[in-house]
């Protein structure tokens, strides 16, 4: 499966912070926001990843992540000059996807929960259609909502419904078979002039090939699109890291655990980060692996 991170847009709800820097490069506690969605793709064992961003911000992402070889990844980049909708990611990334299935994750979504890596990998091998990930919310009228039957089959999709049929919000993580490229190319812009990801999902729904996985209790899904939600996410990460003594979305540690790099390479990456707490954690993680 090929991965795509959509990290474009103007981040207007975070102005003036995002007037000079991409929203997905803003820190969430102790690491850039894009580390979190990138970590999700890595946990899914996806190693070929395309980052789509604005022409202005692309050099900054390239400076941060390079070609990904240091993490055992292949990272490439593409431009989305205008925010023409999430589904445009599959048109821009058609060559990257090729004949393979594809995963799309939004650059401002944070996921964390037990058994997440195993869940992701169970859905990446040979998806037959569309796999969405649902999360129970207290304000479903503010989200895209999925209604499912007892077997997890998707029955309906509604965008910010006045009278929601369920409390399951559709999160910013999507797995598709290779049909997604042609489906995206066939879409017409919505009333707001964008190629909507919901329209892609509805095609799969109409074909009877859409599934909604409930992330369940004990899981966290955070959308960092506002100052308040960005602060909430930072405090969540800080609390878990300080209480549990582990790092959330530590790319070097994930690369080591997934077998993308060895312990010596991991230690060297930690050394490059100097005296930061993050760098010391990476080195200590590598030391444990060498014992």
PDB file of C-alpha atoms in Angstrom:
ATOM      1  CA  UNK A   1       0.000   0.000   0.000  1.00  0.00           C
ATOM      2  CA  UNK A   2       1.195   3.510  -0.874  1.00  0.00           C
ATOM      3  CA  UNK A   3       0.695   6.346   1.585  1.00  0.00           C
ATOM      4  CA  UNK A   4      -0.297   9.966   1.058  1.00  0.00           C
ATOM      5  CA  UNK A   5      -0.210  12.747   3.647  1.00  0.00           C
ATOM      6  CA  UNK A   6      -2.233  15.786   2.657  1.00  0.00           C
ATOM      7  CA  UNK A   7      -0.532  18.741   4.305  1.00  0.00           C
ATOM      8  CA  UNK A   8      -1.750  21.668   2.226  1.00  0.00           C
ATOM      9  CA  UNK A   9      -4.224  24.423   2.898  1.00  0.00           C
ATOM     10  CA  UNK A  10      -3.726  27.835   4.420  1.00  0.00           C
ATOM     11  CA  UNK A  11      -4.478  26.969   8.043  1.00  0.00           C
ATOM     12  CA  UNK A  12      -6.635  30.070   8.228  1.00  0.00           C
ATOM     13  CA  UNK A  13      -8.223  29.058  11.545  1.00  0.00           C
ATOM     14  CA  UNK A  14      -4.757  29.226  13.106  1.00  0.00           C
ATOM     15  CA  UNK A  15      -3.843  32.681  11.794  1.00  0.00           C
ATOM     16  CA  UNK A  16      -1.663  34.582  12.536  1.00  0.00           C
ATOM     17  CA  UNK A  17       0.518  31.585  13.512  1.00  0.00           C
ATOM     18  CA  UNK A  18       0.194  30.006  10.076  1.00  0.00           C
ATOM     19  CA  UNK A  19       0.815  33.154   8.059  1.00  0.00           C
ATOM     20  CA  UNK A  20       4.515  32.263   7.960  1.00  0.00           C
ATOM     21  CA  UNK A  21       4.593  28.489   8.509  1.00  0.00           C
ATOM     22  CA  UNK A  22       2.520  25.518   7.405  1.00  0.00           C
ATOM     23  CA  UNK A  23       0.003  24.317   9.977  1.00  0.00           C
ATOM     24  CA  UNK A  24       1.467  20.821   9.704  1.00  0.00           C
ATOM     25  CA  UNK A  25       4.873  22.140  10.805  1.00  0.00           C
ATOM     26  CA  UNK A  26       3.518  23.798  13.946  1.00  0.00           C
ATOM     27  CA  UNK A  27       4.656  21.905  17.062  1.00  0.00           C
ATOM     28  CA  UNK A  28       2.278  19.669  18.959  1.00  0.00           C
ATOM     29  CA  UNK A  29       4.066  19.615  22.292  1.00  0.00           C
ATOM     30  CA  UNK A  30       7.594  18.449  21.404  1.00  0.00           C
ATOM     31  CA  UNK A  31       7.479  17.515  17.721  1.00  0.00           C
ATOM     32  CA  UNK A  32       6.155  18.901  14.433  1.00  0.00           C
ATOM     33  CA  UNK A  33       2.512  18.118  13.742  1.00  0.00           C
ATOM     34  CA  UNK A  34       3.340  16.080  10.624  1.00  0.00           C
ATOM     35  CA  UNK A  35       5.227  13.548  12.765  1.00  0.00           C
ATOM     36  CA  UNK A  36       1.875  12.261  14.035  1.00  0.00           C
ATOM     37  CA  UNK A  37       0.225  11.312  10.707  1.00  0.00           C
ATOM     38  CA  UNK A  38       3.576  10.079   9.379  1.00  0.00           C
ATOM     39  CA  UNK A  39       3.857   7.797  12.397  1.00  0.00           C
ATOM     40  CA  UNK A  40       0.427   6.314  11.601  1.00  0.00           C
ATOM     41  CA  UNK A  41       1.510   5.309   8.101  1.00  0.00           C
ATOM     42  CA  UNK A  42       4.706   3.828   9.497  1.00  0.00           C
ATOM     43  CA  UNK A  43       2.735   1.813  12.057  1.00  0.00           C
ATOM     44  CA  UNK A  44       0.661   0.502   9.149  1.00  0.00           C
ATOM     45  CA  UNK A  45       3.935  -0.740   7.595  1.00  0.00           C
ATOM     46  CA  UNK A  46       3.621   1.756   4.729  1.00  0.00           C
ATOM     47  CA  UNK A  47       7.064   2.876   3.579  1.00  0.00           C
ATOM     48  CA  UNK A  48       6.448   4.684   0.274  1.00  0.00           C
ATOM     49  CA  UNK A  49       4.879   8.003   1.197  1.00  0.00           C
ATOM     50  CA  UNK A  50       3.929  11.105  -0.783  1.00  0.00           C
ATOM     51  CA  UNK A  51       3.562  14.415   1.044  1.00  0.00           C
ATOM     52  CA  UNK A  52       1.294  16.871  -0.755  1.00  0.00           C
ATOM     53  CA  UNK A  53       1.594  20.490   0.309  1.00  0.00           C
ATOM     54  CA  UNK A  54       1.657  24.028  -1.056  1.00  0.00           C
ATOM     55  CA  UNK A  55       4.481  25.217  -3.333  1.00  0.00           C
ATOM     56  CA  UNK A  56       5.507  27.708  -0.647  1.00  0.00           C
ATOM     57  CA  UNK A  57       5.736  25.116   2.147  1.00  0.00           C
ATOM     58  CA  UNK A  58       7.209  22.192   0.216  1.00  0.00           C
ATOM     59  CA  UNK A  59      10.883  23.183   0.776  1.00  0.00           C
ATOM     60  CA  UNK A  60      10.289  23.286   4.542  1.00  0.00           C
ATOM     61  CA  UNK A  61       8.889  19.738   4.586  1.00  0.00           C
ATOM     62  CA  UNK A  62      11.757  18.546   2.445  1.00  0.00           C
ATOM     63  CA  UNK A  63      14.232  20.190   4.836  1.00  0.00           C
ATOM     64  CA  UNK A  64      12.592  18.463   7.802  1.00  0.00           C
ATOM     65  CA  UNK A  65      12.132  14.953   6.400  1.00  0.00           C
ATOM     66  CA  UNK A  66      14.344  14.702   3.311  1.00  0.00           C
ATOM     67  CA  UNK A  67      13.783  11.590   1.219  1.00  0.00           C
ATOM     68  CA  UNK A  68      13.026   9.531   4.324  1.00  0.00           C
ATOM     69  CA  UNK A  69      15.952   7.139   3.931  1.00  0.00           C
ATOM     70  CA  UNK A  70      17.102   7.894   7.484  1.00  0.00           C
ATOM     71  CA  UNK A  71      13.879   6.260   8.670  1.00  0.00           C
ATOM     72  CA  UNK A  72      13.968   3.441   6.118  1.00  0.00           C
ATOM     73  CA  UNK A  73      11.253   5.191   4.086  1.00  0.00           C
ATOM     74  CA  UNK A  74      10.865   6.553   0.580  1.00  0.00           C
ATOM     75  CA  UNK A  75       9.342  10.028   0.905  1.00  0.00           C
ATOM     76  CA  UNK A  76       8.471  12.089  -2.142  1.00  0.00           C
ATOM     77  CA  UNK A  77       6.696  15.416  -2.529  1.00  0.00           C
ATOM     78  CA  UNK A  78       4.048  17.027  -4.713  1.00  0.00           C
ATOM     79  CA  UNK A  79       2.375  20.421  -4.865  1.00  0.00           C
ATOM     80  CA  UNK A  80      -1.273  21.316  -4.376  1.00  0.00           C
ATOM     81  CA  UNK A  81      -1.278  25.008  -5.335  1.00  0.00           C
ATOM     82  CA  UNK A  82      -4.912  25.535  -4.348  1.00  0.00           C
ATOM     83  CA  UNK A  83      -7.091  23.733  -1.755  1.00  0.00           C
ATOM     84  CA  UNK A  84      -9.301  21.964  -4.293  1.00  0.00           C
ATOM     85  CA  UNK A  85     -10.484  19.238  -1.915  1.00  0.00           C
ATOM     86  CA  UNK A  86      -9.143  16.123  -0.222  1.00  0.00           C
ATOM     87  CA  UNK A  87     -10.001  13.826  -3.120  1.00  0.00           C
ATOM     88  CA  UNK A  88      -7.621  15.774  -5.365  1.00  0.00           C
ATOM     89  CA  UNK A  89      -4.808  14.030  -3.469  1.00  0.00           C
ATOM     90  CA  UNK A  90      -5.438  10.902  -5.558  1.00  0.00           C
ATOM     91  CA  UNK A  91      -5.260  12.844  -8.815  1.00  0.00           C
ATOM     92  CA  UNK A  92      -2.051  14.598  -7.802  1.00  0.00           C
ATOM     93  CA  UNK A  93      -0.689  11.327  -6.429  1.00  0.00           C
ATOM     94  CA  UNK A  94      -1.861   9.026  -9.244  1.00  0.00           C
ATOM     95  CA  UNK A  95       1.666   8.245 -10.419  1.00  0.00           C
ATOM     96  CA  UNK A  96       2.790   7.611  -6.844  1.00  0.00           C
ATOM     97  CA  UNK A  97      -0.104   5.205  -6.219  1.00  0.00           C
ATOM     98  CA  UNK A  98       0.379   3.368  -9.517  1.00  0.00           C
ATOM     99  CA  UNK A  99      -1.441   0.023  -9.465  1.00  0.00           C
ATOM    100  CA  UNK A 100      -1.398  -0.326  -5.687  1.00  0.00           C
ATOM    101  CA  UNK A 101      -3.941   0.347  -2.952  1.00  0.00           C
ATOM    102  CA  UNK A 102      -3.599   3.683  -1.185  1.00  0.00           C
ATOM    103  CA  UNK A 103      -3.891   5.218   2.265  1.00  0.00           C
ATOM    104  CA  UNK A 104      -4.670   8.885   2.784  1.00  0.00           C
ATOM    105  CA  UNK A 105      -4.212  10.659   6.093  1.00  0.00           C
ATOM    106  CA  UNK A 106      -4.771  14.320   6.826  1.00  0.00           C
ATOM    107  CA  UNK A 107      -1.736  16.169   8.101  1.00  0.00           C
ATOM    108  CA  UNK A 108      -3.544  17.651  11.101  1.00  0.00           C
ATOM    109  CA  UNK A 109      -5.052  14.445  12.535  1.00  0.00           C
ATOM    110  CA  UNK A 110      -3.564  12.692  15.578  1.00  0.00           C
ATOM    111  CA  UNK A 111      -4.382   9.072  16.459  1.00  0.00           C
ATOM    112  CA  UNK A 112      -3.287   7.152  19.524  1.00  0.00           C
ATOM    113  CA  UNK A 113      -4.527   3.969  21.107  1.00  0.00           C
ATOM    114  CA  UNK A 114      -3.732   0.367  22.090  1.00  0.00           C
ATOM    115  CA  UNK A 115      -3.234  -2.184  19.327  1.00  0.00           C
ATOM    116  CA  UNK A 116      -3.350   0.478  16.629  1.00  0.00           C
ATOM    117  CA  UNK A 117      -0.467  -0.902  14.582  1.00  0.00           C
ATOM    118  CA  UNK A 118      -1.985  -4.384  14.420  1.00  0.00           C
ATOM    119  CA  UNK A 119      -5.377  -2.954  13.439  1.00  0.00           C
ATOM    120  CA  UNK A 120      -3.855  -0.870  10.651  1.00  0.00           C
ATOM    121  CA  UNK A 121      -1.750  -3.704   9.259  1.00  0.00           C
ATOM    122  CA  UNK A 122      -4.764  -6.020   9.179  1.00  0.00           C
ATOM    123  CA  UNK A 123      -6.439  -3.606   6.760  1.00  0.00           C
ATOM    124  CA  UNK A 124      -3.539  -2.731   4.459  1.00  0.00           C
ATOM    125  CA  UNK A 125      -2.671  -6.037   2.836  1.00  0.00           C
ATOM    126  CA  UNK A 126      -5.424  -6.304   0.229  1.00  0.00           C
ATOM    127  CA  UNK A 127      -8.304  -3.894   0.815  1.00  0.00           C
ATOM    128  CA  UNK A 128     -11.453  -4.686  -1.134  1.00  0.00           C
ATOM    129  CA  UNK A 129     -13.002  -1.282  -1.436  1.00  0.00           C
ATOM    130  CA  UNK A 130     -12.899   1.473   1.146  1.00  0.00           C
ATOM    131  CA  UNK A 131     -11.954   1.257   4.840  1.00  0.00           C
ATOM    132  CA  UNK A 132     -12.865   4.217   7.033  1.00  0.00           C
ATOM    133  CA  UNK A 133     -12.153   4.705  10.721  1.00  0.00           C
ATOM    134  CA  UNK A 134     -14.922   5.919  12.999  1.00  0.00           C
ATOM    135  CA  UNK A 135     -14.697   7.624  16.365  1.00  0.00           C
ATOM    136  CA  UNK A 136     -17.524   8.322  18.807  1.00  0.00           C
ATOM    137  CA  UNK A 137     -18.037  12.072  19.327  1.00  0.00           C
ATOM    138  CA  UNK A 138     -20.325  14.105  21.544  1.00  0.00           C
ATOM    139  CA  UNK A 139     -21.140  16.622  18.801  1.00  0.00           C
ATOM    140  CA  UNK A 140     -21.909  14.541  15.678  1.00  0.00           C
ATOM    141  CA  UNK A 141     -23.676  17.439  13.944  1.00  0.00           C
ATOM    142  CA  UNK A 142     -20.227  19.023  13.440  1.00  0.00           C
ATOM    143  CA  UNK A 143     -18.691  16.025  11.628  1.00  0.00           C
ATOM    144  CA  UNK A 144     -19.083  13.665   8.732  1.00  0.00           C
ATOM    145  CA  UNK A 145     -21.035  10.790  10.260  1.00  0.00           C
ATOM    146  CA  UNK A 146     -21.142   7.116   9.322  1.00  0.00           C
ATOM    147  CA  UNK A 147     -24.012   4.768  10.151  1.00  0.00           C
ATOM    148  CA  UNK A 148     -23.127   1.069  10.325  1.00  0.00           C
ATOM    149  CA  UNK A 149     -24.874  -2.244  10.902  1.00  0.00           C
ATOM    150  CA  UNK A 150     -23.822  -4.847  13.466  1.00  0.00           C
ATOM    151  CA  UNK A 151     -21.195  -6.266  11.074  1.00  0.00           C
ATOM    152  CA  UNK A 152     -19.516  -2.903  10.515  1.00  0.00           C
ATOM    153  CA  UNK A 153     -20.915  -2.476   7.015  1.00  0.00           C
ATOM    154  CA  UNK A 154     -21.453   1.154   6.186  1.00  0.00           C
ATOM    155  CA  UNK A 155     -25.119   2.007   5.650  1.00  0.00           C
ATOM    156  CA  UNK A 156     -25.022   5.767   5.158  1.00  0.00           C
ATOM    157  CA  UNK A 157     -22.758   8.814   5.172  1.00  0.00           C
ATOM    158  CA  UNK A 158     -23.906  12.278   6.151  1.00  0.00           C
ATOM    159  CA  UNK A 159     -21.906  15.497   6.241  1.00  0.00           C
ATOM    160  CA  UNK A 160     -22.653  17.537   9.387  1.00  0.00           C
ATOM    161  CA  UNK A 161     -26.217  16.195   9.692  1.00  0.00           C
ATOM    162  CA  UNK A 162     -28.868  18.133  11.575  1.00  0.00           C
ATOM    163  CA  UNK A 163     -30.286  14.864  12.895  1.00  0.00           C
ATOM    164  CA  UNK A 164     -27.372  12.374  13.048  1.00  0.00           C
ATOM    165  CA  UNK A 165     -28.130   8.668  12.636  1.00  0.00           C
ATOM    166  CA  UNK A 166     -25.125   7.755  14.777  1.00  0.00           C
ATOM    167  CA  UNK A 167     -22.355   9.328  16.842  1.00  0.00           C
ATOM    168  CA  UNK A 168     -19.513   7.859  14.723  1.00  0.00           C
ATOM    169  CA  UNK A 169     -17.440  10.600  13.103  1.00  0.00           C
ATOM    170  CA  UNK A 170     -15.425   9.633  10.032  1.00  0.00           C
ATOM    171  CA  UNK A 171     -11.820  10.476  10.890  1.00  0.00           C
ATOM    172  CA  UNK A 172      -9.112  11.771   8.580  1.00  0.00           C
ATOM    173  CA  UNK A 173      -7.645   8.343   7.784  1.00  0.00           C
ATOM    174  CA  UNK A 174      -8.781   6.431   4.699  1.00  0.00           C
ATOM    175  CA  UNK A 175      -7.699   3.131   3.082  1.00  0.00           C
ATOM    176  CA  UNK A 176      -8.728   2.341  -0.507  1.00  0.00           C
ATOM    177  CA  UNK A 177      -8.190  -0.197  -3.227  1.00  0.00           C
ATOM    178  CA  UNK A 178      -6.722   1.051  -6.487  1.00  0.00           C
ATOM    179  CA  UNK A 179     -10.117   2.093  -7.876  1.00  0.00           C
ATOM    180  CA  UNK A 180      -9.846   5.272  -5.813  1.00  0.00           C
ATOM    181  CA  UNK A 181      -7.711   6.994  -8.464  1.00  0.00           C
ATOM    182  CA  UNK A 182     -10.287   6.625 -11.216  1.00  0.00           C
ATOM    183  CA  UNK A 183     -13.121   7.463  -8.826  1.00  0.00           C
ATOM    184  CA  UNK A 184     -11.376  10.698  -7.830  1.00  0.00           C
ATOM    185  CA  UNK A 185     -10.802  11.598 -11.473  1.00  0.00           C
ATOM    186  CA  UNK A 186     -14.505  11.100 -12.222  1.00  0.00           C
ATOM    187  CA  UNK A 187     -15.748  13.484  -9.526  1.00  0.00           C
ATOM    188  CA  UNK A 188     -17.296  16.861 -10.191  1.00  0.00           C
ATOM    189  CA  UNK A 189     -16.585  19.758  -7.808  1.00  0.00           C
ATOM    190  CA  UNK A 190     -19.099  20.284  -5.030  1.00  0.00           C
ATOM    191  CA  UNK A 191     -21.043  23.488  -4.402  1.00  0.00           C
ATOM    192  CA  UNK A 192     -17.995  24.890  -2.622  1.00  0.00           C
ATOM    193  CA  UNK A 193     -15.800  24.086  -5.631  1.00  0.00           C
ATOM    194  CA  UNK A 194     -13.902  21.142  -4.152  1.00  0.00           C
ATOM    195  CA  UNK A 195     -13.471  17.441  -4.907  1.00  0.00           C
ATOM    196  CA  UNK A 196     -14.972  15.965  -1.764  1.00  0.00           C
ATOM    197  CA  UNK A 197     -13.610  12.848  -0.071  1.00  0.00           C
ATOM    198  CA  UNK A 198     -17.161  12.110   1.075  1.00  0.00           C
ATOM    199  CA  UNK A 199     -18.166  11.773  -2.587  1.00  0.00           C
ATOM    200  CA  UNK A 200     -15.399   9.189  -3.054  1.00  0.00           C
ATOM    201  CA  UNK A 201     -16.645   7.272  -0.037  1.00  0.00           C
ATOM    202  CA  UNK A 202     -20.229   7.395  -1.285  1.00  0.00           C
ATOM    203  CA  UNK A 203     -19.190   5.725  -4.550  1.00  0.00           C
ATOM    204  CA  UNK A 204     -17.774   2.823  -2.541  1.00  0.00           C
ATOM    205  CA  UNK A 205     -20.888   2.872  -0.367  1.00  0.00           C
ATOM    206  CA  UNK A 206     -23.127   2.612  -3.442  1.00  0.00           C
ATOM    207  CA  UNK A 207     -21.038  -0.340  -4.645  1.00  0.00           C
ATOM    208  CA  UNK A 208     -21.432  -2.094  -1.292  1.00  0.00           C
ATOM    209  CA  UNK A 209     -17.690  -1.980  -0.678  1.00  0.00           C
ATOM    210  CA  UNK A 210     -17.357   0.428   2.251  1.00  0.00           C
ATOM    211  CA  UNK A 211     -16.428  -0.511   5.810  1.00  0.00           C
ATOM    212  CA  UNK A 212     -16.264   1.650   8.934  1.00  0.00           C
ATOM    213  CA  UNK A 213     -13.935   0.448  11.699  1.00  0.00           C
ATOM    214  CA  UNK A 214     -14.879   1.668  15.174  1.00  0.00           C
ATOM    215  CA  UNK A 215     -11.737   2.811  16.971  1.00  0.00           C
ATOM    216  CA  UNK A 216     -13.467   2.168  20.288  1.00  0.00           C
ATOM    217  CA  UNK A 217     -13.045   3.287  23.875  1.00  0.00           C
ATOM    218  CA  UNK A 218      -9.581   4.065  25.172  1.00  0.00           C
ATOM    219  CA  UNK A 219      -8.587   5.513  21.821  1.00  0.00           C
ATOM    220  CA  UNK A 220      -7.825   9.151  21.051  1.00  0.00           C
ATOM    221  CA  UNK A 221      -8.501  11.010  17.819  1.00  0.00           C
ATOM    222  CA  UNK A 222      -7.550  14.661  17.787  1.00  0.00           C
ATOM    223  CA  UNK A 223      -8.095  17.207  15.009  1.00  0.00           C
ATOM    224  CA  UNK A 224      -5.716  20.138  15.493  1.00  0.00           C
ATOM    225  CA  UNK A 225      -7.433  22.684  13.265  1.00  0.00           C
ATOM    226  CA  UNK A 226      -8.070  25.391  15.878  1.00  0.00           C
ATOM    227  CA  UNK A 227      -5.990  27.027  18.595  1.00  0.00           C
ATOM    228  CA  UNK A 228      -8.087  25.306  21.259  1.00  0.00           C
ATOM    229  CA  UNK A 229      -7.792  21.835  19.733  1.00  0.00           C
ATOM    230  CA  UNK A 230      -4.075  22.369  19.115  1.00  0.00           C
ATOM    231  CA  UNK A 231      -3.579  23.184  22.795  1.00  0.00           C
ATOM    232  CA  UNK A 232      -5.717  20.190  23.822  1.00  0.00           C
ATOM    233  CA  UNK A 233      -3.595  17.905  21.648  1.00  0.00           C
ATOM    234  CA  UNK A 234      -0.330  19.256  23.079  1.00  0.00           C
ATOM    235  CA  UNK A 235      -1.575  18.758  26.637  1.00  0.00           C
ATOM    236  CA  UNK A 236      -2.767  15.242  25.831  1.00  0.00           C
ATOM    237  CA  UNK A 237       0.635  14.287  24.409  1.00  0.00           C
ATOM    238  CA  UNK A 238       2.475  15.927  27.304  1.00  0.00           C
ATOM    239  CA  UNK A 239       0.369  14.145  29.927  1.00  0.00           C
ATOM    240  CA  UNK A 240       0.798  10.691  28.389  1.00  0.00           C
ATOM    241  CA  UNK A 241       4.497  11.093  27.749  1.00  0.00           C
ATOM    242  CA  UNK A 242       5.288  12.355  31.228  1.00  0.00           C
ATOM    243  CA  UNK A 243       3.164   9.770  33.028  1.00  0.00           C
ATOM    244  CA  UNK A 244       4.124   6.760  30.934  1.00  0.00           C
ATOM    245  CA  UNK A 245       7.719   7.678  30.115  1.00  0.00           C
ATOM    246  CA  UNK A 246       7.238   6.969  26.405  1.00  0.00           C
ATOM    247  CA  UNK A 247       7.087   9.170  23.331  1.00  0.00           C
ATOM    248  CA  UNK A 248       4.032   9.348  21.075  1.00  0.00           C
ATOM    249  CA  UNK A 249       4.886   9.495  17.349  1.00  0.00           C
ATOM    250  CA  UNK A 250       8.637   9.165  17.867  1.00  0.00           C
ATOM    251  CA  UNK A 251       9.577   8.362  14.276  1.00  0.00           C
ATOM    252  CA  UNK A 252      12.995   6.963  15.079  1.00  0.00           C
ATOM    253  CA  UNK A 253      11.606   4.574  17.685  1.00  0.00           C
ATOM    254  CA  UNK A 254       8.835   3.407  15.353  1.00  0.00           C
ATOM    255  CA  UNK A 255      11.337   2.855  12.541  1.00  0.00           C
ATOM    256  CA  UNK A 256      13.417   0.733  14.912  1.00  0.00           C
ATOM    257  CA  UNK A 257      10.445  -1.272  16.229  1.00  0.00           C
ATOM    258  CA  UNK A 258       9.143  -1.884  12.700  1.00  0.00           C
ATOM    259  CA  UNK A 259      12.559  -3.085  11.501  1.00  0.00           C
ATOM    260  CA  UNK A 260      13.057  -0.199   9.075  1.00  0.00           C
ATOM    261  CA  UNK A 261      16.384   0.723  10.714  1.00  0.00           C
ATOM    262  CA  UNK A 262      18.717  -0.996  13.178  1.00  0.00           C
ATOM    263  CA  UNK A 263      19.651   0.085  16.696  1.00  0.00           C
ATOM    264  CA  UNK A 264      22.980   1.619  15.646  1.00  0.00           C
ATOM    265  CA  UNK A 265      21.258   3.834  13.089  1.00  0.00           C
ATOM    266  CA  UNK A 266      18.635   4.778  15.650  1.00  0.00           C
ATOM    267  CA  UNK A 267      21.291   5.794  18.179  1.00  0.00           C
ATOM    268  CA  UNK A 268      23.068   7.925  15.572  1.00  0.00           C
ATOM    269  CA  UNK A 269      19.809   9.735  14.819  1.00  0.00           C
ATOM    270  CA  UNK A 270      19.382  10.488  18.502  1.00  0.00           C
ATOM    271  CA  UNK A 271      22.915  11.862  18.717  1.00  0.00           C
ATOM    272  CA  UNK A 272      22.174  14.309  15.896  1.00  0.00           C
ATOM    273  CA  UNK A 273      19.348  15.817  17.936  1.00  0.00           C
ATOM    274  CA  UNK A 274      21.807  17.122  20.510  1.00  0.00           C
ATOM    275  CA  UNK A 275      20.764  17.650  24.103  1.00  0.00           C
ATOM    276  CA  UNK A 276      17.016  17.744  23.536  1.00  0.00           C
ATOM    277  CA  UNK A 277      14.858  15.462  25.625  1.00  0.00           C
ATOM    278  CA  UNK A 278      13.605  13.899  22.410  1.00  0.00           C
ATOM    279  CA  UNK A 279      17.146  13.077  21.266  1.00  0.00           C
ATOM    280  CA  UNK A 280      18.051  11.573  24.633  1.00  0.00           C
ATOM    281  CA  UNK A 281      14.933   9.388  24.479  1.00  0.00           C
ATOM    282  CA  UNK A 282      15.889   8.122  21.002  1.00  0.00           C
ATOM    283  CA  UNK A 283      19.394   7.232  22.198  1.00  0.00           C
ATOM    284  CA  UNK A 284      18.054   5.450  25.286  1.00  0.00           C
ATOM    285  CA  UNK A 285      15.592   3.503  23.140  1.00  0.00           C
ATOM    286  CA  UNK A 286      18.473   2.399  20.919  1.00  0.00           C
ATOM    287  CA  UNK A 287      20.555   1.392  23.958  1.00  0.00           C
ATOM    288  CA  UNK A 288      17.778  -0.864  25.201  1.00  0.00           C
ATOM    289  CA  UNK A 289      17.585  -2.523  21.783  1.00  0.00           C
ATOM    290  CA  UNK A 290      21.349  -3.153  21.815  1.00  0.00           C
ATOM    291  CA  UNK A 291      21.294  -4.907  25.196  1.00  0.00           C
TER     292      UNK A 291
END
